[in-house]
Coordinates of C-alpha atoms in Angstrom, one line a residue:
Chain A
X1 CA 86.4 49.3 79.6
X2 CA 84.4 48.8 82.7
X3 CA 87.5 48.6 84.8
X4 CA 89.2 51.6 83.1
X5 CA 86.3 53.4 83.5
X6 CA 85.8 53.4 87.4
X7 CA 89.7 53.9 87.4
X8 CA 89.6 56.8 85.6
X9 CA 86.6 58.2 87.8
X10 CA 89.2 57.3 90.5
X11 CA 91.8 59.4 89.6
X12 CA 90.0 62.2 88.2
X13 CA 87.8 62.3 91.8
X14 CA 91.2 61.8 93.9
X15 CA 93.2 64.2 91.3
X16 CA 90.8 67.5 92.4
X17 CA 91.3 66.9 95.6
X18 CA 95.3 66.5 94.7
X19 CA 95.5 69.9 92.6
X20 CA 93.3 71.6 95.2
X21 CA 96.0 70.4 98.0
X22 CA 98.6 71.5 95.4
X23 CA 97.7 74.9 93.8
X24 CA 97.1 76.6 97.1
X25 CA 97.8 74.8 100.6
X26 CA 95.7 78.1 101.6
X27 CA 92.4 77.0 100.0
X28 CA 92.6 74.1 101.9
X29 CA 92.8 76.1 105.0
X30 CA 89.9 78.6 103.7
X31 CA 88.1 75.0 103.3
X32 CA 88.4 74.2 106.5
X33 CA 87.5 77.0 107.9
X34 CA 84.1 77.4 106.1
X35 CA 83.4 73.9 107.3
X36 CA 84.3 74.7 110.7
X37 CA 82.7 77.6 111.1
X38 CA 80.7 78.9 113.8
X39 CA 78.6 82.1 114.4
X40 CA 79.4 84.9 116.6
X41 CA 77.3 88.0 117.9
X42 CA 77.5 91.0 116.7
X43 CA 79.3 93.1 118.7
X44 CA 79.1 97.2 119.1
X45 CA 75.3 97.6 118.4
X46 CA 76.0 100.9 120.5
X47 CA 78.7 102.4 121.7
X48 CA 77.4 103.1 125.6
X49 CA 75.2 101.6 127.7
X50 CA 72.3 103.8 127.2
X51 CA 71.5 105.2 123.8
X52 CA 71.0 108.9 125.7
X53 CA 68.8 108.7 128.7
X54 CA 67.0 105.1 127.5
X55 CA 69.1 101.9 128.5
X56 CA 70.7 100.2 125.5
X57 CA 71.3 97.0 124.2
X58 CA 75.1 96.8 125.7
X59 CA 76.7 95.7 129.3
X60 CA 79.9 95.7 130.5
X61 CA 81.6 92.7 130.1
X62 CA 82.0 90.4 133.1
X63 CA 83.9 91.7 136.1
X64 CA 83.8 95.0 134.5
X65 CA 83.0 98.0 136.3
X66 CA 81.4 101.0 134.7
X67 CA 81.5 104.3 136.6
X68 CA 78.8 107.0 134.9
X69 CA 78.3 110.4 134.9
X70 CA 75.0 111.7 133.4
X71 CA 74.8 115.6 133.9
X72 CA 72.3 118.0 132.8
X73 CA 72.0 121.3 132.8
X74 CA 69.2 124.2 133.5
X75 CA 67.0 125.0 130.5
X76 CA 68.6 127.1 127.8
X77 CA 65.3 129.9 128.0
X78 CA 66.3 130.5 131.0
X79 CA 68.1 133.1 129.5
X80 CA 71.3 135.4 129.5
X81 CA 71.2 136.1 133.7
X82 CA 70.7 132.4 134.2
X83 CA 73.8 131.6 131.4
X84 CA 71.1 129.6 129.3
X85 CA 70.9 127.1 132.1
X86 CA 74.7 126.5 132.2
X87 CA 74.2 128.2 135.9
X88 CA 71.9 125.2 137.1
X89 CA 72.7 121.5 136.4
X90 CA 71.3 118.1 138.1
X91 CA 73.3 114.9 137.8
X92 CA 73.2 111.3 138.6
X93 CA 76.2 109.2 139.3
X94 CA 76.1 105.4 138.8
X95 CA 77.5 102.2 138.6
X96 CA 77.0 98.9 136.6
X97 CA 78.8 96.0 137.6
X98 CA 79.1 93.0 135.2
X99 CA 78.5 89.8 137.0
X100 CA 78.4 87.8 133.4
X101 CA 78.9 88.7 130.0
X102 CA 75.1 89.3 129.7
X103 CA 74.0 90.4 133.3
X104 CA 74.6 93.4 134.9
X105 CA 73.5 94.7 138.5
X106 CA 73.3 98.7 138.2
X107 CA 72.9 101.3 140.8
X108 CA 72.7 105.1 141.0
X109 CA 72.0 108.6 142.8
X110 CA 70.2 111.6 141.0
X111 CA 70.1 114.9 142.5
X112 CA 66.9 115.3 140.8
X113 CA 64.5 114.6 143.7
X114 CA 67.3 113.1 145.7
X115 CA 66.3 110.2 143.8
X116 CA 68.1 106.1 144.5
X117 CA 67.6 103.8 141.8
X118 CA 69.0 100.2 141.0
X119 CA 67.9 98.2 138.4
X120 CA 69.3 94.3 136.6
X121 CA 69.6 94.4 133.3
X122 CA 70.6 91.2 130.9
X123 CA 71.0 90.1 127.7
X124 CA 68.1 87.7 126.2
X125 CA 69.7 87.2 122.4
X126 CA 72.1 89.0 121.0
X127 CA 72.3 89.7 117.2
X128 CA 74.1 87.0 114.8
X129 CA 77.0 88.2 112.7
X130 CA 76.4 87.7 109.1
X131 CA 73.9 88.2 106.5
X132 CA 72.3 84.5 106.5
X133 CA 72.4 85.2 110.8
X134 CA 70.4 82.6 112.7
X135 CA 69.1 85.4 115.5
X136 CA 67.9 89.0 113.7
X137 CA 67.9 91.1 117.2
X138 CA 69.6 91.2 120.0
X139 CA 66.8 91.6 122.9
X140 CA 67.9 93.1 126.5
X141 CA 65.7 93.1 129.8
X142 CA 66.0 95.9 132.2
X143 CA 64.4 96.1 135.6
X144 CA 64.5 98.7 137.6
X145 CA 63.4 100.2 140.9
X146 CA 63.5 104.2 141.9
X147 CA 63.3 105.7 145.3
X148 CA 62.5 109.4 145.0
X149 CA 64.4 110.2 148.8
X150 CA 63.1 114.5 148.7
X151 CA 61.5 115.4 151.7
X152 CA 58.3 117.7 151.4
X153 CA 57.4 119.1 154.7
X154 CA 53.9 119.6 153.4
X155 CA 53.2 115.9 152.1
X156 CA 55.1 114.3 156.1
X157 CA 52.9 111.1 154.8
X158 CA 54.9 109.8 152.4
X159 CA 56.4 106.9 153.6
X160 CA 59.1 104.6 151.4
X161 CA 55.9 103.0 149.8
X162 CA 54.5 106.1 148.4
X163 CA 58.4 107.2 147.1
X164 CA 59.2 103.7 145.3
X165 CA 58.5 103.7 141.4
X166 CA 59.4 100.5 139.0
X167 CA 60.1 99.8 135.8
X168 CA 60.2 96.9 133.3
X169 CA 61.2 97.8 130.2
X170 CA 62.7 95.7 126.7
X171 CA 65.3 96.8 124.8
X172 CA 65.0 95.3 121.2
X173 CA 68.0 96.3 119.0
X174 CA 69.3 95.5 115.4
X175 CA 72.5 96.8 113.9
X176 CA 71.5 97.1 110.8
X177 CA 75.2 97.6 109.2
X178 CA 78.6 98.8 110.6
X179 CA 77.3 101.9 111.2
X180 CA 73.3 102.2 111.8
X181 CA 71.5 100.7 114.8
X182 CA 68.0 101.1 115.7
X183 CA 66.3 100.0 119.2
X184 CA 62.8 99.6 120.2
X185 CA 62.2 100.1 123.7
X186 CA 58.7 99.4 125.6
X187 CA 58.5 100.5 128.8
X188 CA 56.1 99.4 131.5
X189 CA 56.5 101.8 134.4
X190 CA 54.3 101.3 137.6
X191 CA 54.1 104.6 140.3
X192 CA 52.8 103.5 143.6
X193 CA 51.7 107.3 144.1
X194 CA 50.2 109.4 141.2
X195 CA 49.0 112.9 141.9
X196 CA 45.5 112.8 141.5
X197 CA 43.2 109.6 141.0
X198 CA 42.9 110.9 137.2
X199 CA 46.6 109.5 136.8
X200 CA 47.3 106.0 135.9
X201 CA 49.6 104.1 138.2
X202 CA 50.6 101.7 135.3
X203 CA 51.8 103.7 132.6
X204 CA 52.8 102.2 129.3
X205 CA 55.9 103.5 126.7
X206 CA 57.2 103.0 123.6
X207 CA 60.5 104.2 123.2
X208 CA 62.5 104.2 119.4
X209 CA 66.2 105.1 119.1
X210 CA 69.4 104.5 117.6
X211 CA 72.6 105.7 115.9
X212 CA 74.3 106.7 113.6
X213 CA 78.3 106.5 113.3
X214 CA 79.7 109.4 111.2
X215 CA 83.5 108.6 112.3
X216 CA 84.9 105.2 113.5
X217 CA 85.1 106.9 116.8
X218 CA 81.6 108.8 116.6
X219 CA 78.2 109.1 116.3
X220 CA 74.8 110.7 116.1
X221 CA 72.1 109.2 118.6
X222 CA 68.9 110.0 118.7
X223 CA 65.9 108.9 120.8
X224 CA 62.1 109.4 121.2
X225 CA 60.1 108.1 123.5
X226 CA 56.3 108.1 123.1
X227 CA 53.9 108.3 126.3
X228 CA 50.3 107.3 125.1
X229 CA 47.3 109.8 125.9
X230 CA 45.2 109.3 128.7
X231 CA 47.9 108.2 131.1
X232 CA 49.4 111.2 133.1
X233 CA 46.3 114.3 132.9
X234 CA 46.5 115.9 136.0
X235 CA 49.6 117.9 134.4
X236 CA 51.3 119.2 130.9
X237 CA 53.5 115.9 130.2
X238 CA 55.6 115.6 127.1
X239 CA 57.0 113.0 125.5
X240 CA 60.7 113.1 125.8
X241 CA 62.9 113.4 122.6
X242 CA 66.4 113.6 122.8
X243 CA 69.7 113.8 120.3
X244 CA 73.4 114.1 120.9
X245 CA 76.3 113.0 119.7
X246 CA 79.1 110.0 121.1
X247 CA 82.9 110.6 121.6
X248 CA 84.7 107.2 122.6
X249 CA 88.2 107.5 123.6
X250 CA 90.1 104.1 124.6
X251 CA 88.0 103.0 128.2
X252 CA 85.7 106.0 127.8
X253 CA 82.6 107.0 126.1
X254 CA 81.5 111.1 126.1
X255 CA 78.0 111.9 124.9
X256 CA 77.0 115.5 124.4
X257 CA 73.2 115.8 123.9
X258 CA 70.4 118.3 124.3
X259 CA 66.8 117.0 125.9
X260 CA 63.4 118.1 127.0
X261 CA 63.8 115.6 130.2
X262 CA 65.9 116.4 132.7
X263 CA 65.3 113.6 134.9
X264 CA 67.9 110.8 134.3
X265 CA 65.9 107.7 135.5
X266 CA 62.6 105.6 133.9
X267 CA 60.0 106.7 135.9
X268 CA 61.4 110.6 135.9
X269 CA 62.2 110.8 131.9
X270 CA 59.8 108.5 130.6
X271 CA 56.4 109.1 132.6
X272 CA 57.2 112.7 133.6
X273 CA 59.0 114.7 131.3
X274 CA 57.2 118.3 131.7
X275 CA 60.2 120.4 129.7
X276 CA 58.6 121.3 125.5
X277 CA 60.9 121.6 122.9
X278 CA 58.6 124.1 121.6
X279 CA 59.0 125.9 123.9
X280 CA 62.3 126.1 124.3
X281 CA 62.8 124.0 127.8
X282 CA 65.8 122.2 126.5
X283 CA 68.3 120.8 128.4
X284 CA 71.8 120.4 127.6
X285 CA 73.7 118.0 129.0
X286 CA 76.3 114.7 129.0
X287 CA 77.3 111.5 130.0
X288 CA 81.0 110.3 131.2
X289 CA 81.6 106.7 131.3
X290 CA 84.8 105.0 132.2
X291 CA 85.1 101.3 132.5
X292 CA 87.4 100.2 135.2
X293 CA 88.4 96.1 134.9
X294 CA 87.9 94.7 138.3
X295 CA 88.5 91.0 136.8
X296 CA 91.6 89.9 136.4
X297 CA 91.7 87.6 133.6
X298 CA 88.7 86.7 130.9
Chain B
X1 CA 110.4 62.0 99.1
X2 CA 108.0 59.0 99.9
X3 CA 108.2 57.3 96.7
X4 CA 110.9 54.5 98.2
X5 CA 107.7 53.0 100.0
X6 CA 105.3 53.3 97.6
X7 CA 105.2 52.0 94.4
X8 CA 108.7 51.2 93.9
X9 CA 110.7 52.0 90.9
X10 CA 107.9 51.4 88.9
X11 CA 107.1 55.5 89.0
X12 CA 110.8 56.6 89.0
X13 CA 110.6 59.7 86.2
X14 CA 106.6 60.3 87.6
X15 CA 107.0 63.4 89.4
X16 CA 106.4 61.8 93.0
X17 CA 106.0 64.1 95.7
X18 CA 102.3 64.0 95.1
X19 CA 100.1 60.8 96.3
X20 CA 98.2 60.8 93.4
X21 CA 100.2 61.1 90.5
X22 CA 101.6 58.2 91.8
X23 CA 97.9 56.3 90.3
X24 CA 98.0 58.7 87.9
X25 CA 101.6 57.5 86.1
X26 CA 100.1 53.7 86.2
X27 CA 97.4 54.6 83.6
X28 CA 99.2 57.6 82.2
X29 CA 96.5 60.3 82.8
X30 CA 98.4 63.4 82.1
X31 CA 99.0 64.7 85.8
X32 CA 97.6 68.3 85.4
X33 CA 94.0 66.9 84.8
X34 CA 94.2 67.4 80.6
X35 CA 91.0 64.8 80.3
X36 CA 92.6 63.6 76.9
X37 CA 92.0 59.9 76.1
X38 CA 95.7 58.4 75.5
X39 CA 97.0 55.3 74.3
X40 CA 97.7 53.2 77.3
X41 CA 94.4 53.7 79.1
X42 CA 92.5 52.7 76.0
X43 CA 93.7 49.1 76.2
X44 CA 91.5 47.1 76.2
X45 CA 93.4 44.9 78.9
X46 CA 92.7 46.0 82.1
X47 CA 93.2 44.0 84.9
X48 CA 91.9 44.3 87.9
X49 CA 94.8 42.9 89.8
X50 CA 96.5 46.3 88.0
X51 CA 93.2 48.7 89.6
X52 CA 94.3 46.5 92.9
X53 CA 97.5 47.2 93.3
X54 CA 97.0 50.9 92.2
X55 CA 94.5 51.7 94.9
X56 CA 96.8 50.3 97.2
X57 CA 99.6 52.7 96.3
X58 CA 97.0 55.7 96.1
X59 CA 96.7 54.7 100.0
X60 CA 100.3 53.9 101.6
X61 CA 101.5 57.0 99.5
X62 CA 98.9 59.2 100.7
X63 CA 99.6 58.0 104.7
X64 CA 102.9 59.5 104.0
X65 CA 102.3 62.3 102.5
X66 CA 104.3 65.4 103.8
X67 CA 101.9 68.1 104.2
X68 CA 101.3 69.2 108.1
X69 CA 97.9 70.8 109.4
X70 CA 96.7 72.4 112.4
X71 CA 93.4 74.1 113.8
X72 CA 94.3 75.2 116.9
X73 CA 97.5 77.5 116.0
X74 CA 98.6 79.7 118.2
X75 CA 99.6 83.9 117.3
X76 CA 100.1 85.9 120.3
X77 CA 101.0 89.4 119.8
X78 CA 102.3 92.5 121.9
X79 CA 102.2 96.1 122.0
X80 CA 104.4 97.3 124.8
X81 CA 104.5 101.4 126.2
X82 CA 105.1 102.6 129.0
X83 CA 101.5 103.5 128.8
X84 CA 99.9 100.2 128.5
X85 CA 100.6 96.6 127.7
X86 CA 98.5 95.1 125.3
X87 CA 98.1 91.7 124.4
X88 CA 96.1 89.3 122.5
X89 CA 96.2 85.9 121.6
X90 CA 94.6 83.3 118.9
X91 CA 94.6 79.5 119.3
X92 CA 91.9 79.2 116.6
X93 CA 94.6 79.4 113.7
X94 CA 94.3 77.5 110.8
X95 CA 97.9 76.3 109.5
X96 CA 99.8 73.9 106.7
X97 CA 103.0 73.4 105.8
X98 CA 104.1 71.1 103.2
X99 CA 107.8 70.0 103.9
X100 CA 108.1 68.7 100.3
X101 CA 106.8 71.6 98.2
X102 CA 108.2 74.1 101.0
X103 CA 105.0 75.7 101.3
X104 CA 103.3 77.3 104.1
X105 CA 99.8 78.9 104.8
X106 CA 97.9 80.4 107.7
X107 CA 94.5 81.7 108.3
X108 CA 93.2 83.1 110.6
X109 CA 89.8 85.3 111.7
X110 CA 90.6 88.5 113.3
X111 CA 87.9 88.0 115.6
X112 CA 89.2 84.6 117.5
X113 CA 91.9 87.1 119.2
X114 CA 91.2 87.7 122.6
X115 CA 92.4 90.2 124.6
X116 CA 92.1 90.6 129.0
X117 CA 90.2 93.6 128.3
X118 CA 86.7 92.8 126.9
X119 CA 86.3 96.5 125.9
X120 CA 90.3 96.2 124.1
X121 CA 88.7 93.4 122.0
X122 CA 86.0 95.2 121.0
X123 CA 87.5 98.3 120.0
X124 CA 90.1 96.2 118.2
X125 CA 87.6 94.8 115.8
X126 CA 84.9 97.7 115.5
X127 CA 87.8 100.8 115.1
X128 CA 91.4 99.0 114.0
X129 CA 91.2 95.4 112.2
X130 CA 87.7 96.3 110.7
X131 CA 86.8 92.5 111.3
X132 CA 83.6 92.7 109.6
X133 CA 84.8 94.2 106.7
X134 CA 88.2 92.0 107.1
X135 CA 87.5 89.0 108.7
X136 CA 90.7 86.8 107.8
X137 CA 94.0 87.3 107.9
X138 CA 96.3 85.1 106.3
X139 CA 99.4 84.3 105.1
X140 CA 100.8 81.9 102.2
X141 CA 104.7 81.5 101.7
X142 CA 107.7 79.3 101.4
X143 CA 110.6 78.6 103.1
X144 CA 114.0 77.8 102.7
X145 CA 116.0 75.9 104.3
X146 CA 116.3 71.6 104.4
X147 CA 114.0 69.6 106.6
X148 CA 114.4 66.1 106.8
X149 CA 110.7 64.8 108.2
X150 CA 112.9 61.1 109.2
X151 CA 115.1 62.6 111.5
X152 CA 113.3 64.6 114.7
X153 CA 115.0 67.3 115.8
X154 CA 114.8 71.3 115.4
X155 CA 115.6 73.1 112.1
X156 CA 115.6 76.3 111.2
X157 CA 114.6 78.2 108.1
X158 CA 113.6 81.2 107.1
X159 CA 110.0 81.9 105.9
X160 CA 109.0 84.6 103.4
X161 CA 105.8 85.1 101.6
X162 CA 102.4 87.3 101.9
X163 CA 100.3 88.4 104.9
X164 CA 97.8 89.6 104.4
X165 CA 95.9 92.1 107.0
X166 CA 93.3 94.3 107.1
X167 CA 93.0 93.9 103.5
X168 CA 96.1 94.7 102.3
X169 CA 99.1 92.6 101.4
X170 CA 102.6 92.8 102.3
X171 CA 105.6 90.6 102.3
X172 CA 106.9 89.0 105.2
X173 CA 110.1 87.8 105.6
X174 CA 111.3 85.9 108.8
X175 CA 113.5 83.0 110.3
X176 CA 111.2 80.4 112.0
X177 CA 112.2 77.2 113.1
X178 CA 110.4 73.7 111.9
X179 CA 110.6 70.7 114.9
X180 CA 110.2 67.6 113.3
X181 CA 109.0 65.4 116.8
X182 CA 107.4 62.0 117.1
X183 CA 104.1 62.5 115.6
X184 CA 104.1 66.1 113.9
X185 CA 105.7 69.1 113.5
X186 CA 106.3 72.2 115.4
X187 CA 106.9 75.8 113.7
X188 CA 107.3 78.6 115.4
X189 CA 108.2 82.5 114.4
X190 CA 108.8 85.9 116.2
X191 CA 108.5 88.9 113.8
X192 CA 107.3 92.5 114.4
X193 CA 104.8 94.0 112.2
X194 CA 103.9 98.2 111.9
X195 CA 100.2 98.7 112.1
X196 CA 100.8 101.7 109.5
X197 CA 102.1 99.2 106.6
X198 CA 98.4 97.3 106.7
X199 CA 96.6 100.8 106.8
X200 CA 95.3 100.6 110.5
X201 CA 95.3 104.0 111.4
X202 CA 95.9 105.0 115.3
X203 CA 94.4 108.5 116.6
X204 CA 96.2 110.7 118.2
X205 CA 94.5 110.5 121.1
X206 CA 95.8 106.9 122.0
X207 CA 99.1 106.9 120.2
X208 CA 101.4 106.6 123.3
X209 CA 99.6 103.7 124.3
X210 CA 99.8 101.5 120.9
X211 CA 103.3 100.4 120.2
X212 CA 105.1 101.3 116.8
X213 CA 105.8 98.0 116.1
X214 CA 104.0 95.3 116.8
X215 CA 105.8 92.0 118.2
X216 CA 104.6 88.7 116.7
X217 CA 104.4 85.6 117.8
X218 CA 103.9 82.2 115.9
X219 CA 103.8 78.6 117.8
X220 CA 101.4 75.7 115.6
X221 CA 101.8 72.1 116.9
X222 CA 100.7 70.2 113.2
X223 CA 99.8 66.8 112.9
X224 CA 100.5 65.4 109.2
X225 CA 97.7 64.6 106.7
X226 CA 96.3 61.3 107.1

């Protein structure tokens, strides 16, 4: 009985594996898999590479090239002779180049004060797909230098020292489900000229955004980013808050928005944002992107 | 069949394509698992010369068993406008066949497809596959056809069965060839599939540069089951 026993045990144990092989060759496979199976990143926490104005999460891919247009116009209480600021506009043109999947070297020109920046921006973590994901966020660095290039014939003093600005800033992002992300974003911004000594050179701030996709194709972003009292007082500063909405068509990306900043670069958006949304000083505005692939094989 | 080198005639009227009934005839356990006690197994005489000599055939029948695997499968597939070529490819596919029960089944995740375009990739999982909603695609079928596993050389069949995509199922029908070589198989298959019969919707905005149909491509290199 002993004998029959362990057979039996033997044929029972063998026979599951048998009828699994034989009722379905495809659970086998499914079995396999699951044992086999390794985690990726989530990908598409946003659909651009900045939320609005604020950097996000996302860089091109590796030996892509990004070409972007960010375009605002005047105020709309400007008024009817001034066609609600449509008659005014600044811009900044840029480029990102993706040396690796997760670093990027990014440079640009804004009209705004003739302003240069260039920054390097990479990816820390990124996201894990899944519920039971081993990494929650995905966590991007940005650093960033701006040269504000507008000659004053008042102020012939300033020299490239007194014009440079810098930034450090983290962008800490969670896609929460297919279709709402939400990013932190503390800045550190450091102005090597402030206006009056009642100014802070180092100026901390905490930036929130994300979006929200209402079509496969679309969504609704929104940002805030919140400057701390007692940093900027020798003028009316406001914290800038902006909202807009994302088109992306094949290798582009439109985004439509209206904002109180109309600078397009750290230092000028978050740190000097003078326009109220009470008060109307709105801007409207939009960013082009178009990703050119410079690579020619992944 | 591989019951010549097994257990001789002893199993002839055992169904025998399967390794284990094979053990499972000797002591007369009913082969779909029915956990009845029965007659012969309740003998008191059990020898374990008998156990001996059954394990043995539970091995040498299941070295020869007939069903082929893979892990590294490879589906390539086109889309071809004047427009734009697009083109993708997957050499993380999961495949079996079974030359004895004529079976066949692949899986595969949507997201193992990789494009030259990192943005193409992206957009193909986030707006037309819906991989995190879909994550697999697979396919389980027959074929027709004979294949003779002793005799290398190339045969062709025809394959029909389910794919399933995107979450939705449709049939597939489509001559592959099987290439029985030294130490494995080879199957390989060409079909063309519409993205509008798996409910992937294309926007008007890109729809000269998405092909109507779809050309598929099928290459797995499978090793048999030791």
């Amino acid at each position: 009985m002993k004998y029959y026993a362990l057979f039996f045990f033997l044929c029972t144990g063998f026979g599951k594996i048998a009828m699994a092989q034989d009722s379905s060759l495809l659970n086998m496979l499914e079995d396999s898999m699951m044992v086999n199976k390794q985690g990726g990143h989530v990908t598409g926490t946003f659909k651009a590479t900045h939320i609005i104005n604020t950097h996000s999460v996302e860089t091109p891919a590796k030996g892509v090239l990004l070409f972007m247009i960010m375009h605002r116009f005047g105020k709309i209480n400007e008024g009817a002779y001034e066609f609600f600021g449509l008659d005014n506009a600044t811009m900044r043109m840029g480029f990102d180049y993706g040396l690796t999947d997760e670093l990027t070297v990014g440079i640009g020109r804004s009209t705004f004060q003739k302003t240069y920046d260039g920054y390097l921006k990479g990816k820390l973590l990124r996201q894990s797909e899944g519920p039971g994901g081993r990494i929650p966020l995905s966590v991007t660095a940005l650093a960033g230098i701006a040269y504000t290039s507008l000659r004053y014939t008042d102020k012939p003093y300033l020299n490239a020292r007194y014009r440079t600005n810098y930034t450090l800033q983290l962008l800490v992002a969670r896609k929460l489900n297919r279709n709402l992300s939400i990013q932190l974003s503390p800045a550190y911004l450091h102005y090597n000229l402030v206006p009056t000594v009642a100014d802070k050179n180092d100026v901390f701030v905490l930036g929130i955004g994300g979006r929200m996709k209402i079509t496969k194709r679309s969504s609704i972003n929104v940002e805030y980013n919140y400057l701390p009292d007692n940093q900027v007082n020798s003028f009316k500063v406001y914290n800038s808050f902006s909202a807009g909405f994302d088109i992306e068509t094949g290798g582009h990306v439109f985004q439509v928005h209206v904002t109180n900043s109309q600078g397009m670069v750290e230092p000028l958006f978050l740190g000097r944002t003078t326009g109220s949304w009470g008060k109307g000083d709105i801007y409207f505005g939009f960013n082009i992107s178009r990703a050119f692939n410079l690579a020619k094989k992944r | 069949m591989d019951s010549g080198r097994s257990e001789a005639g002893l199993e002839t009227g055992c169904r025998l394509q399967d390794k284990l009934q094979v053990a499972g005839c000797r002591v007369s356990i009913p082969d779909e698992g029915r956990e009845s006690t029965n007659q012969s197994a309740n003998q008191p005489i059990m020898k374990k010369s008998v156990l001996l000599i059954a394990c043995c055939g539970l091995i040498i029948s299941a070295a020869s068993a007939q069903v082929y695997i893979t892990r590294t499968g490879v589906i390539n597939f086109f889309s071809k406008t004047p427009m734009e070529d697009i083109k993708a490819e997957n050499n993380q596919v999961y495949a079996a066949i079974d030359l004895s029960k004529k079976t066949i089944a692949f899986s595969m995740l949507m997201k193992s497809f990789l494009f030259r375009k990192e943005l193409m990739q992206e957009h193909f999982n986030e707006n037309y596959v819906e991989s995190d909603r879909h994550p697999k695609s697979t396919f389980k079928g027959t074929f027709t056809g004979d294949v003779d596993p002793q005799k290398p050389g190339v045969y062709n069949v025809q394959a029909q069965g389910v794919l399933t995509l995107h979450g939705v199922e449709k049939s597939v029908n489509t001559p592959a060839t099987i290439e029985i070589t030294g130490d494995g198989l080879t199957g390989t298959a060409r079909f063309n599939l519409l993205p509008q019969d798996f409910d992937i919707e294309i926007p008007g905005i890109v729809r000269d540069k998405i092909a109507k149909q779809i050309d598929v491509q099928v290459k797995i290199d499978c090793k048999p089951v030791k």
